[in-house]
Short mmCIF file of C-alpha atoms (C1' of nucleotides) in Angstrom, two decimals:
data_model
loop_
_atom_site.label_atom_id
_atom_site.label_comp_id
_atom_site.label_asym_id
_atom_site.label_seq_id
_atom_site.Cartn_x
_atom_site.Cartn_y
_atom_site.Cartn_z
CA MET A 20 -8.74 -16.70 -13.15
CA SER A 21 -12.41 -15.82 -11.37
CA ASP A 22 -12.75 -12.45 -12.95
CA SER A 23 -16.44 -12.89 -12.59
CA LEU A 24 -15.96 -9.84 -10.45
CA SER A 25 -17.66 -7.02 -11.68
CA ILE A 26 -16.58 -3.86 -10.64
CA THR A 27 -18.58 -0.37 -11.78
CA LEU A 28 -16.87 2.97 -11.85
CA ASP A 29 -18.63 6.45 -11.43
CA ARG A 30 -16.57 9.15 -13.40
CA SER A 31 -18.21 12.27 -12.11
CA SER A 32 -18.09 10.69 -8.68
CA PRO A 33 -15.82 12.74 -6.51
CA VAL A 34 -13.93 9.56 -5.41
CA PRO A 35 -10.80 9.15 -6.74
CA LEU A 36 -11.37 6.13 -9.33
CA TYR A 37 -8.90 3.50 -7.82
CA HIS A 38 -10.34 4.00 -4.71
CA GLN A 39 -13.76 2.77 -6.17
CA VAL A 40 -12.32 -0.15 -7.70
CA ALA A 41 -10.67 -0.80 -4.15
CA GLN A 42 -13.39 -1.06 -2.22
CA GLN A 43 -15.22 -3.16 -4.85
CA LEU A 44 -12.40 -5.70 -4.58
CA GLU A 45 -11.65 -4.95 -1.47
CA LEU A 46 -15.97 -5.83 -0.56
CA ALA A 47 -15.14 -8.73 -2.97
CA ILE A 48 -12.53 -10.53 -0.71
CA ARG A 49 -14.47 -9.86 2.48
CA GLN A 50 -17.29 -12.14 0.93
CA GLY A 51 -15.51 -14.47 -0.50
CA VAL A 52 -15.87 -14.25 -4.25
CA LEU A 53 -12.97 -13.82 -4.35
CA ALA A 54 -10.98 -16.31 -1.88
CA PRO A 55 -7.63 -16.76 -0.52
CA GLY A 56 -5.47 -18.36 -3.00
CA ASP A 57 -7.20 -17.11 -6.20
CA LYS A 58 -5.42 -15.17 -8.32
CA ILE A 59 -6.38 -12.15 -10.54
CA ASP A 60 -5.89 -10.61 -13.37
CA ASN A 61 -3.23 -8.94 -14.18
CA GLU A 62 -2.90 -5.58 -13.65
CA ILE A 63 -2.97 -4.25 -17.64
CA ALA A 64 -5.77 -6.62 -18.89
CA LEU A 65 -7.52 -5.13 -15.65
CA ALA A 66 -6.93 -1.55 -16.34
CA ASN A 67 -7.92 -2.43 -19.78
CA ALA A 68 -11.14 -3.91 -18.98
CA LEU A 69 -12.05 -0.89 -16.82
CA GLY A 70 -11.09 1.38 -18.87
CA LEU A 71 -8.35 2.89 -16.40
CA SER A 72 -4.54 3.38 -17.12
CA ARG A 73 -2.32 0.82 -15.33
CA PRO A 74 -1.07 3.38 -12.91
CA THR A 75 -4.41 4.07 -11.77
CA MET A 76 -5.14 0.01 -11.65
CA ARG A 77 -2.34 -0.45 -9.68
CA GLN A 78 -2.81 1.80 -7.25
CA ALA A 79 -5.97 0.71 -6.41
CA ILE A 80 -4.36 -2.77 -6.27
CA GLN A 81 -1.49 -1.51 -4.05
CA THR A 82 -3.82 0.00 -0.83
CA LEU A 83 -4.99 -3.83 -0.91
CA VAL A 84 -1.47 -5.02 -0.51
CA ASP A 85 -0.79 -2.42 2.45
CA LYS A 86 -3.47 -3.97 4.00
CA GLY A 87 -2.48 -7.10 4.03
CA MET A 88 -5.19 -8.38 1.71
CA LEU A 89 -3.49 -9.23 -1.67
CA VAL A 90 0.50 -9.99 -2.55
CA ARG A 91 2.31 -9.14 -5.63
CA LYS A 92 4.76 -11.24 -6.72
CA ARG A 93 6.94 -10.19 -10.14
CA GLY A 94 6.58 -12.23 -13.06
CA VAL A 95 3.94 -14.39 -11.48
CA GLY A 96 0.14 -12.70 -10.60
CA THR A 97 -1.44 -11.35 -8.34
CA GLN A 98 -3.12 -13.67 -5.43
CA VAL A 99 -5.51 -12.75 -2.48
CA VAL A 100 -4.07 -13.74 0.72
CA HIS A 101 -6.25 -13.15 3.44
CA GLY A 102 -9.49 -11.81 3.86
CA LYS A 103 -10.17 -10.85 7.38
CA ILE A 104 -8.16 -7.91 8.55
CA ARG A 105 -8.63 -5.81 11.75
CA ARG A 106 -8.60 -2.21 11.13
CA ASN A 107 -5.64 -0.19 12.49
CA VAL A 108 -6.21 2.22 15.32
CA GLU A 109 -7.32 1.89 18.11
CA LEU A 110 -6.17 -1.60 17.55
CA THR A 111 -9.40 -2.67 18.48
CA SER A 112 -12.13 -0.20 19.47
CA LEU A 113 -13.78 -2.06 22.23
CA TYR A 114 -17.17 -0.52 21.38
CA ASP A 115 -17.34 -1.57 17.87
CA ASP A 116 -15.84 -5.21 18.82
CA LEU A 117 -18.86 -6.09 21.12
CA ALA A 118 -21.68 -4.38 18.68
CA ALA A 119 -19.79 -6.42 15.52
CA ALA A 120 -20.19 -9.90 18.35
CA GLY A 121 -23.52 -9.07 19.02
CA GLN A 122 -22.90 -8.63 22.73
CA GLN A 123 -25.61 -6.09 25.14
CA GLN A 124 -23.47 -3.54 26.01
CA ARG A 125 -23.56 -0.30 28.28
CA THR A 126 -21.18 2.39 29.43
CA GLU A 127 -21.51 4.77 32.56
CA VAL A 128 -19.76 7.86 32.62
CA LEU A 129 -18.79 8.50 36.26
CA ALA A 130 -17.06 11.31 35.55
CA LEU A 131 -17.19 14.23 33.66
CA GLN A 132 -15.41 17.53 33.63
CA ARG A 133 -12.89 20.32 33.61
CA GLU A 134 -10.00 20.68 35.34
CA SER A 135 -6.68 22.00 35.05
CA ALA A 136 -3.96 19.53 34.19
CA ASP A 137 -1.28 18.71 36.74
CA GLU A 138 2.11 18.69 35.83
CA ALA A 139 2.23 14.75 34.88
CA LEU A 140 -0.74 14.72 32.55
CA ALA A 141 0.62 18.44 31.03
CA ALA A 142 2.99 16.28 30.33
CA HIS A 143 1.35 13.58 28.62
CA LEU A 144 -0.80 15.92 27.02
CA ARG A 145 2.36 17.78 25.66
CA LEU A 146 0.58 20.81 27.25
CA THR A 147 1.54 23.44 29.99
CA PRO A 148 0.46 22.46 33.74
CA GLY A 149 -2.74 24.63 34.40
CA GLU A 150 -3.85 24.47 31.25
CA GLU A 151 -7.68 23.22 30.90
CA VAL A 152 -8.81 19.13 29.21
CA TRP A 153 -11.56 16.82 30.00
CA THR A 154 -11.83 14.29 32.33
CA LEU A 155 -13.67 11.37 31.95
CA HIS A 156 -13.95 8.32 33.71
CA ARG A 157 -15.90 5.38 32.04
CA LEU A 158 -17.18 1.65 33.24
CA ARG A 159 -18.56 -0.67 30.91
CA PHE A 160 -20.27 -3.31 30.87
CA VAL A 161 -21.20 -6.41 28.88
CA ASN A 162 -24.05 -8.41 29.34
CA ASP A 163 -24.40 -6.70 32.63
CA GLU A 164 -21.43 -7.56 34.17
CA PRO A 165 -18.15 -4.87 34.26
CA LEU A 166 -15.38 -5.64 31.90
CA ALA A 167 -13.86 -2.38 31.93
CA LEU A 168 -12.87 0.91 33.64
CA LEU A 169 -11.34 4.17 31.00
CA ARG A 170 -10.01 7.01 32.21
CA ASN A 171 -9.67 9.78 29.33
CA HIS A 172 -7.83 12.81 29.14
CA LEU A 173 -8.33 15.57 26.35
CA PRO A 174 -7.18 18.82 25.61
CA VAL A 175 -10.60 21.36 26.39
CA ALA A 176 -8.86 23.58 22.68
CA LEU A 177 -9.78 20.27 20.75
CA VAL A 178 -12.13 19.10 21.84
CA ASP A 179 -15.99 20.01 23.02
CA LEU A 180 -17.68 16.85 25.16
CA ALA A 181 -19.97 18.60 26.62
CA ASP A 182 -22.68 17.94 24.23
CA ALA A 183 -21.09 14.02 23.87
CA GLU A 184 -23.31 11.15 24.34
CA LEU A 185 -21.15 8.83 25.90
CA GLU A 186 -23.42 6.25 27.47
CA THR A 187 -24.79 5.64 23.95
CA SER A 188 -21.75 5.58 22.07
CA GLY A 189 -17.93 4.99 21.92
CA LEU A 190 -15.79 8.25 22.37
CA TYR A 191 -13.62 7.63 18.97
CA GLU A 192 -16.90 7.76 17.37
CA HIS A 193 -17.96 10.37 18.92
CA LEU A 194 -14.20 12.49 17.45
CA ARG A 195 -14.79 11.39 14.08
CA ARG A 196 -18.48 12.34 13.87
CA ALA A 197 -16.86 16.07 15.30
CA GLY A 198 -14.39 15.57 12.47
CA ILE A 199 -11.35 14.55 14.89
CA HIS A 200 -9.64 12.19 12.13
CA LEU A 201 -6.77 10.03 14.73
CA ARG A 202 -4.14 9.34 12.59
CA VAL A 203 -0.92 7.84 14.93
CA ALA A 204 -1.53 6.40 18.21
CA GLU A 205 1.24 5.17 20.38
CA GLN A 206 0.29 2.56 22.79
CA ARG A 207 1.51 0.69 26.13
CA ILE A 208 -0.29 -2.33 26.74
CA GLY A 209 0.98 -4.54 30.59
CA ALA A 210 -0.87 -6.27 32.73
CA LYS A 211 -1.22 -5.50 36.62
CA SER A 212 -3.28 -6.80 39.97
CA ALA A 213 -6.40 -4.71 40.06
CA ASP A 214 -5.75 -1.94 43.29
CA GLU A 215 -9.30 -1.72 45.68
CA GLN A 216 -10.56 0.86 43.48
CA GLU A 217 -10.58 -1.07 40.61
CA ARG A 218 -11.58 -4.69 42.94
CA GLU A 219 -14.79 -2.72 43.53
CA LEU A 220 -15.77 -1.52 40.66
CA LEU A 221 -14.77 -4.39 38.31
CA ALA A 222 -16.27 -6.82 40.53
CA ALA A 223 -12.65 -8.98 39.91
CA GLY A 224 -11.57 -10.75 42.74
CA ASP A 225 -8.53 -11.65 42.47
CA VAL A 226 -8.46 -11.38 38.23
CA PRO A 227 -5.17 -9.73 36.85
CA LEU A 228 -5.82 -6.76 34.64
CA LEU A 229 -4.50 -6.28 31.21
CA THR A 230 -3.80 -2.44 31.23
CA MET A 231 -3.54 -0.20 28.66
CA GLU A 232 -2.52 3.53 27.94
CA ARG A 233 -2.52 5.22 24.16
CA THR A 234 -1.90 8.92 23.41
CA ALA A 235 -3.41 9.74 20.31
CA PHE A 236 -2.67 12.04 17.72
CA ASN A 237 -4.10 14.42 14.58
CA ASP A 238 -2.89 14.83 11.55
CA ALA A 239 -0.98 18.68 12.21
CA GLY A 240 1.11 15.78 15.34
CA ALA A 241 -1.22 17.46 18.16
CA VAL A 242 -2.42 15.21 21.13
CA ILE A 243 -5.28 14.73 20.87
CA GLU A 244 -6.05 12.11 23.96
CA TYR A 245 -4.13 10.51 25.99
CA GLY A 246 -5.81 7.48 27.95
CA HIS A 247 -5.08 4.53 30.35
CA HIS A 248 -7.88 1.91 30.72
CA VAL A 249 -7.91 -1.56 32.53
CA TYR A 250 -9.73 -4.62 31.47
CA ARG A 251 -10.84 -7.51 33.08
CA SER A 252 -8.40 -10.25 31.69
CA ASP A 253 -11.12 -13.26 32.27
CA LEU A 254 -13.35 -11.30 29.69
CA TYR A 255 -10.91 -9.17 27.12
CA ALA A 256 -7.76 -9.78 25.46
CA PHE A 257 -6.41 -7.26 22.68
CA GLU A 258 -6.25 -8.59 18.95
CA ILE A 259 -4.87 -7.00 15.88
CA THR A 260 -3.74 -8.09 12.38
CA LEU A 261 -0.15 -6.87 11.53
CA VAL A 262 1.09 -6.25 7.87
CA ASP A 263 5.16 -5.71 7.10
CA ARG A 264 5.79 -4.12 4.33
CA MET B 19 12.73 25.44 5.27
CA SER B 20 15.49 23.23 6.92
CA ASP B 21 16.79 22.13 3.52
CA SER B 22 19.58 21.80 4.92
CA LEU B 23 19.25 17.68 4.18
CA SER B 24 21.63 16.26 1.73
CA ILE B 25 20.41 13.26 0.02
CA THR B 26 22.59 11.26 -2.78
CA LEU B 27 21.33 8.99 -4.73
CA ASP B 28 23.27 6.09 -6.87
CA ARG B 29 21.83 5.61 -10.32
CA SER B 30 24.11 2.17 -10.67
CA SER B 31 22.50 0.56 -7.60
CA PRO B 32 20.37 -1.69 -7.56
CA VAL B 33 18.46 -0.32 -4.73
CA PRO B 34 14.97 1.68 -6.17
CA LEU B 35 15.58 5.49 -6.34
CA TYR B 36 12.35 6.01 -4.18
CA HIS B 37 13.82 3.99 -1.48
CA GLN B 38 16.96 5.19 -1.46
CA VAL B 39 15.48 9.31 -0.86
CA ALA B 40 12.99 7.15 1.56
CA GLN B 41 15.86 5.87 3.51
CA GLN B 42 17.76 9.03 3.68
CA LEU B 43 15.16 10.86 4.40
CA GLU B 44 13.44 8.40 7.07
CA LEU B 45 17.65 9.15 8.90
CA ALA B 46 17.21 12.73 8.87
CA ILE B 47 14.09 12.76 10.81
CA ARG B 48 15.29 9.99 13.21
CA GLN B 49 18.77 12.29 14.10
CA GLY B 50 16.48 15.22 14.21
CA VAL B 51 17.95 17.06 11.10
CA LEU B 52 14.49 17.62 10.69
CA ALA B 53 12.13 18.25 13.43
CA PRO B 54 8.60 17.62 14.16
CA GLY B 55 7.21 20.92 12.32
CA ASP B 56 9.62 21.36 10.37
CA LYS B 57 7.98 21.80 6.42
CA ILE B 58 10.46 19.94 3.68
CA ASP B 59 10.23 21.32 -0.12
CA ASN B 60 7.36 21.23 -2.06
CA GLU B 61 7.67 17.78 -4.07
CA ILE B 62 8.52 19.29 -7.43
CA ALA B 63 11.68 21.35 -6.19
CA LEU B 64 12.98 18.42 -4.15
CA ALA B 65 12.06 15.67 -7.78
CA ASN B 66 14.13 18.95 -9.59
CA ALA B 67 16.71 19.16 -6.80
CA LEU B 68 17.74 15.48 -7.01
CA GLY B 69 17.29 14.80 -10.61
CA LEU B 70 14.13 12.74 -10.18
CA SER B 71 10.62 12.99 -11.24
CA ARG B 72 7.66 14.05 -9.18
CA PRO B 73 5.89 10.42 -9.21
CA THR B 74 9.26 9.13 -7.95
CA MET B 75 9.34 11.55 -5.51
CA ARG B 76 5.88 11.62 -4.12
CA GLN B 77 6.52 7.92 -3.63
CA ALA B 78 9.56 8.14 -1.68
CA ILE B 79 7.21 10.30 0.65
CA GLN B 80 4.61 8.51 0.18
CA THR B 81 6.46 5.77 2.47
CA LEU B 82 7.23 7.60 5.23
CA VAL B 83 3.70 9.31 5.11
CA ASP B 84 2.22 5.42 5.45
CA LYS B 85 4.95 5.13 8.08
CA GLY B 86 3.08 8.02 9.95
CA MET B 87 6.40 10.69 9.56
CA LEU B 88 4.75 12.70 7.54
CA VAL B 89 1.65 14.39 7.17
CA ARG B 90 0.65 16.02 3.29
CA LYS B 91 -1.85 19.30 3.63
CA ARG B 92 -2.60 19.94 -0.43
CA GLY B 93 -2.30 23.63 -0.93
CA VAL B 94 0.48 23.47 2.27
CA GLY B 95 2.75 21.28 2.01
CA THR B 96 4.46 18.14 3.47
CA GLN B 97 5.30 18.55 6.97
CA VAL B 98 7.41 16.18 10.04
CA VAL B 99 5.02 15.00 12.33
CA HIS B 100 7.05 12.53 14.30
CA GLY B 101 10.12 11.18 14.90
CA LYS B 102 10.35 8.09 16.58
CA ILE B 103 7.94 5.07 15.47
CA ARG B 104 7.80 1.71 15.95
CA ARG B 105 8.83 -1.17 13.54
CA ASN B 106 5.36 -2.62 12.36
CA VAL B 107 5.59 -6.92 12.45
CA GLU B 108 6.05 -8.72 15.97
CA LEU B 109 4.92 -5.67 17.92
CA THR B 110 7.81 -4.94 19.23
CA SER B 111 10.53 -7.79 18.97
CA LEU B 112 11.77 -8.40 22.40
CA TYR B 113 15.43 -9.40 21.41
CA ASP B 114 16.46 -6.09 18.97
CA ASP B 115 14.20 -4.27 22.04
CA LEU B 116 16.66 -5.13 24.64
CA ALA B 117 19.37 -5.13 23.16
CA ALA B 118 18.67 -1.86 21.83
CA ALA B 119 18.10 -1.08 25.78
CA GLY B 120 21.43 -1.79 26.34
CA GLN B 121 20.17 -4.93 28.44
CA GLN B 122 22.36 -7.54 29.09
CA GLN B 123 19.86 -10.63 28.27
CA ARG B 124 20.86 -14.24 27.75
CA THR B 125 18.46 -17.05 26.66
CA GLU B 126 18.04 -20.19 27.79
CA VAL B 127 16.47 -23.35 25.72
CA LEU B 128 14.66 -25.98 26.82
CA ALA B 129 13.55 -27.66 24.27
CA LEU B 130 13.80 -27.86 20.81
CA GLN B 131 12.69 -30.95 19.40
CA ARG B 132 10.46 -32.40 16.32
CA GLU B 133 7.00 -34.28 17.21
CA SER B 134 3.63 -34.61 15.16
CA ALA B 135 1.25 -32.00 16.00
CA ASP B 136 -2.21 -32.87 18.19
CA GLU B 137 -4.95 -31.73 17.15
CA ALA B 138 -4.95 -28.56 18.56
CA LEU B 139 -1.72 -27.78 17.14
CA ALA B 140 -2.34 -29.12 13.51
CA ALA B 141 -5.05 -26.37 13.83
CA HIS B 142 -2.96 -23.36 14.62
CA LEU B 143 -0.69 -23.87 11.64
CA ARG B 144 -3.10 -25.13 9.42
CA LEU B 145 -1.61 -28.65 8.88
CA THR B 146 -3.40 -32.18 8.80
CA PRO B 147 -3.02 -33.76 12.77
CA GLY B 148 -0.31 -35.63 12.45
CA GLU B 149 2.38 -33.41 10.32
CA GLU B 150 5.60 -32.95 11.91
CA VAL B 151 6.64 -29.58 13.67
CA TRP B 152 8.95 -28.01 15.63
CA THR B 153 8.70 -27.25 18.75
CA LEU B 154 10.69 -24.80 20.60
CA HIS B 155 10.83 -23.49 24.39
CA ARG B 156 12.73 -20.80 25.75
CA LEU B 157 13.58 -18.93 28.63
CA ARG B 158 14.64 -15.42 28.13
CA PHE B 159 17.10 -13.34 30.88
CA VAL B 160 17.53 -9.66 31.32
CA ASN B 161 19.82 -9.28 33.55
CA ASP B 162 20.26 -12.63 34.55
CA GLU B 163 16.30 -12.20 35.91
CA PRO B 164 14.03 -14.60 34.82
CA LEU B 165 11.47 -11.97 32.12
CA ALA B 166 9.40 -14.52 29.88
CA LEU B 167 8.73 -17.90 28.46
CA LEU B 168 8.38 -18.61 25.07
CA ARG B 169 6.75 -21.30 23.55
CA ASN B 170 6.70 -21.55 19.62
CA HIS B 171 5.84 -24.35 17.40
CA LEU B 172 6.77 -23.71 13.02
CA PRO B 173 6.23 -26.85 10.55
CA VAL B 174 9.34 -28.44 9.80
CA ALA B 175 7.91 -28.55 6.08
CA LEU B 176 8.91 -24.19 5.80
CA VAL B 177 11.90 -24.42 8.38
CA ASP B 178 14.81 -25.57 9.83
CA LEU B 179 15.90 -25.08 12.91
CA ALA B 180 18.58 -27.36 13.55
CA ASP B 181 21.22 -25.08 13.43
CA ALA B 182 19.26 -22.44 14.48
CA GLU B 183 21.69 -20.72 17.28
CA LEU B 184 18.93 -19.48 19.45
CA GLU B 185 20.45 -18.94 22.39
CA THR B 186 22.48 -16.25 21.20
CA SER B 187 20.13 -14.55 18.27
CA GLY B 188 16.36 -14.88 18.19
CA LEU B 189 14.29 -16.83 16.29
CA TYR B 190 12.88 -14.00 13.76
CA GLU B 191 16.42 -13.16 12.99
CA HIS B 192 17.36 -16.76 12.46
CA LEU B 193 13.57 -16.52 9.89
CA ARG B 194 15.29 -13.80 8.12
CA ARG B 195 18.69 -14.79 7.75
CA ALA B 196 17.19 -18.46 6.54
CA GLY B 197 14.97 -16.14 3.67
CA ILE B 198 11.89 -16.16 5.43
CA HIS B 199 9.85 -12.88 5.19
CA LEU B 200 6.79 -12.89 7.38
CA ARG B 201 3.92 -11.13 5.96
CA VAL B 202 0.62 -11.32 8.11
CA ALA B 203 0.36 -11.74 12.03
CA GLU B 204 -1.77 -12.25 14.06
CA GLN B 205 -1.66 -11.44 18.10
CA ARG B 206 -3.80 -11.85 20.57
CA ILE B 207 -3.07 -10.20 23.75
CA GLY B 208 -4.37 -10.83 27.51
CA ALA B 209 -3.47 -11.71 30.84
CA LYS B 210 -3.30 -14.31 33.78
CA SER B 211 -2.00 -15.45 36.86
CA ALA B 212 0.65 -17.85 36.56
CA ASP B 213 0.36 -21.67 36.81
CA GLU B 214 2.49 -23.94 39.31
CA GLN B 215 5.30 -24.16 36.35
CA GLU B 216 5.16 -20.58 34.95
CA ARG B 217 5.75 -19.17 38.57
CA GLU B 218 8.59 -21.87 38.50
CA LEU B 219 10.87 -20.78 35.72
CA LEU B 220 9.44 -17.07 36.09
CA ALA B 221 10.13 -16.72 40.03
CA ALA B 222 7.20 -14.50 39.69
CA GLY B 223 5.55 -14.68 42.78
CA ASP B 224 2.22 -13.23 42.68
CA VAL B 225 3.10 -10.93 39.61
CA PRO B 226 -0.14 -11.18 37.37
CA LEU B 227 1.75 -12.29 33.71
CA LEU B 228 0.83 -10.94 30.36
CA THR B 229 0.13 -13.51 27.62
CA MET B 230 1.00 -13.04 23.71
CA GLU B 231 -0.58 -15.77 20.90
CA ARG B 232 0.79 -15.14 17.72
CA THR B 233 0.24 -16.93 14.20
CA ALA B 234 2.99 -15.24 11.35
CA PHE B 235 2.28 -15.86 7.79
CA ASN B 236 4.73 -15.52 5.12
CA ASP B 237 4.08 -13.82 1.30
CA ALA B 238 1.85 -16.71 0.45
CA GLY B 239 -0.24 -16.75 3.49
CA ALA B 240 1.34 -19.73 4.59
CA VAL B 241 1.28 -20.40 8.68
CA ILE B 242 5.05 -20.33 9.41
CA GLU B 243 5.15 -19.62 13.14
CA TYR B 244 2.46 -20.20 16.09
CA GLY B 245 3.60 -18.85 19.41
CA HIS B 246 2.47 -18.42 22.88
CA HIS B 247 4.36 -16.46 25.02
CA VAL B 248 4.19 -15.37 28.72
CA TYR B 249 5.30 -11.84 30.17
CA ARG B 250 6.13 -11.32 33.82
CA SER B 251 4.22 -7.85 33.94
CA ASP B 252 6.55 -6.00 36.25
CA LEU B 253 9.37 -6.27 33.75
CA TYR B 254 7.74 -5.94 30.31
CA ALA B 255 4.90 -4.54 28.81
CA PHE B 256 4.04 -4.35 24.63
CA GLU B 257 4.35 -1.11 23.29
CA ILE B 258 3.51 -0.44 19.58
CA THR B 259 2.62 3.05 17.31
CA LEU B 260 -0.34 2.44 14.95
CA VAL B 261 -1.23 5.03 12.10
CA ASP B 262 -3.95 5.50 10.27
CA ARG B 263 -4.76 5.99 6.57
"C1'" DG C 6 -11.76 48.73 8.08
"C1'" DT C 7 -14.06 44.33 6.88
"C1'" DC C 8 -15.34 41.04 3.78
"C1'" DA C 9 -15.65 38.70 -0.26
"C1'" DA C 10 -13.59 37.61 -4.49
"C1'" DT C 11 -9.60 36.11 -7.25
"C1'" DG C 12 -5.10 34.35 -8.08
"C1'" DC C 13 -1.26 31.22 -6.37
"C1'" DT C 14 0.97 27.62 -4.10
"C1'" DT C 15 0.97 22.41 -3.28
"C1'" DT C 16 -0.85 18.21 -3.19
"C1'" DG C 17 -4.20 14.55 -5.39
"C1'" DT C 18 -5.31 12.62 -10.14
"C1'" DC C 19 -4.97 9.87 -13.95
"C1'" DA C 20 -2.74 9.39 -18.19
"C1'" DG C 21 0.67 6.88 -21.81
"C1'" DG C 22 4.94 5.50 -22.80
"C1'" DA C 23 9.77 2.64 -21.71
"C1'" DC C 24 12.33 -0.14 -19.94
"C1'" DA C 25 14.08 -3.39 -16.30
"C1'" DT C 26 13.73 -8.01 -13.89
"C1'" DA C 27 11.72 -12.01 -11.51
"C1'" DT C 28 9.46 -16.73 -12.67
"C1'" DT C 29 8.02 -19.82 -14.73
"C1'" DG C 30 7.73 -23.09 -18.44
"C1'" DA C 31 9.20 -24.88 -23.04
"C1'" DC C 32 12.70 -25.97 -26.03
"C1'" DG C 33 17.16 -27.88 -27.07
"C1'" DT C 34 21.35 -30.14 -26.50
"C1'" DA C 35 24.44 -33.14 -24.30
"C1'" DT D 23 17.30 -38.31 -18.54
"C1'" DA D 24 19.53 -34.14 -17.19
"C1'" DC D 25 20.79 -29.51 -17.47
"C1'" DG D 26 20.45 -24.94 -19.18
"C1'" DT D 27 18.93 -21.54 -21.97
"C1'" DC D 28 15.77 -18.73 -24.21
"C1'" DA D 29 11.10 -17.07 -24.50
"C1'" DA D 30 6.91 -15.56 -22.23
"C1'" DT D 31 4.68 -12.92 -18.78
"C1'" DA D 32 3.87 -10.32 -15.06
"C1'" DT D 33 5.25 -7.07 -11.97
"C1'" DG D 34 8.83 -3.36 -10.63
"C1'" DT D 35 10.79 0.96 -11.31
"C1'" DC D 36 10.74 5.65 -13.42
"C1'" DC D 37 9.83 9.12 -17.31
"C1'" DT D 38 6.55 13.21 -18.83
"C1'" DG D 39 2.93 15.55 -19.07
"C1'" DA D 40 -1.80 17.31 -17.65
"C1'" DC D 41 -5.88 18.54 -14.82
"C1'" DA D 42 -8.88 19.32 -10.14
"C1'" DA D 43 -9.02 20.41 -5.98
"C1'" DA D 44 -7.98 22.71 -1.36
"C1'" DG D 45 -5.47 25.76 1.18
"C1'" DC D 46 -3.80 30.42 1.77
"C1'" DA D 47 -2.72 35.29 1.30
"C1'" DT D 48 -3.12 39.42 -1.57
"C1'" DT D 49 -6.26 42.20 -3.67
"C1'" DG D 50 -10.37 44.82 -4.23
"C1'" DA D 51 -14.78 46.44 -3.55
"C1'" DC D 52 -18.09 48.19 -0.68
#
DNA sequence: GTCAATGCTTTGTCAGGACATATTGACGTA
DNA sequence: TACGTCAATATGTCCTGACAAAGCATTGAC
């Protein structure tokens, strides 16, 4: 039912057909044209309607199944199950989330310098001690209240932060613009009490802090970034949508 | 290089061929037979060697690419990038993790009862107030130290906990055995100070607590479970591997 | 000796077909 | 009425074939 959705294909576009279909399907779901519970037409009918082969149509649907937005049942059909799905890597990008929520935010760069990695840091970045790394300390405010203390380290060989506009945009956005694609990230989320420096910077009296440690890898498996952040737990929490396959 | 890996296929098995290949490839990577950096043979050669078609071989490789263990580059080949990858849903299953680490653990069921859902709980489980739900409170110990207070709610209509052996195995294991497949989960991780009851049960003096709130959905998009847990942050942290596609 | 053009390798995309299997509902029979 | 059988339907699996596009190395010209 509800095949009022209109999908247009551009065969001269470099964007793969299955991706064009997937994008327009996802948009339809996010915008509510297809609501949770709605059944979409079967693969063969859809493929015919769009002038595509069944494998291509399947591939389009599969990407949305992997995102957790559609569910297929053999002998039954394909159904919409979920509208809003959160992007994966970064768990949640603090910068983007706050921007999306319309919160006024501000970032203060406390330190940005090149230095040689000590043993512990080299281990995190999988370098040999002594190699040069960027060290970046930032303090992020929301509505003029300090929210998070962000400490990051990146190998100089792979990233250039010299001209990064880190006060006005996120670190990950800078990496994306530099053509660096983060593929895998290992994260560890915990909690701790604030130490003296953190209490001072974050103006958090006895508020427990949420900690996040992350190592991010690019396509080649090289470490791009190691960060350890602390957040005021009264102002922030991590949200994520997980999909099991 | 390093095609000493031996993959055996059973065409009479109900397990799909691409899945058999993927499983054995994953095992080889996890066991270090294929180490990060190793290149595997190209799709066509592998397919021929196993007597499979290229699409089937591709499908096998794709599942490992989606898990973040392999990376493909057009014109180059396929490489191993990551050995250890953590399972997805549950972020991390406390019970399984502790068992894998060889820690001695014990679970105490504080409460298990059927009751009718109040307004707040009904909203979490997407029921109408008054419908019956299971309420489960557990206290989990590691090495005889209290680690976490687990509070869960499940709709009576979808799950039966009457005979669940919740002292000796995890809740998720019980659900799996009952044939319930969790497909999507929304989680929220934060931190807070312990209240009086939590301080008493967890014997945590001034240790901040890590909180986890989760809503889990099955294939049909129905809510199977809502849980809010607290963990002693000096003994536990969430670990997760994220893959971007 | 340097650099650009070219060709090879490998994955990416797309088509079309065949059979298997799970689910549902209709039908027929006890 | 109750139960089992069967057919229709939809997705799951697997195959063959073809061309496109990106990376890399080799070749060739200057």
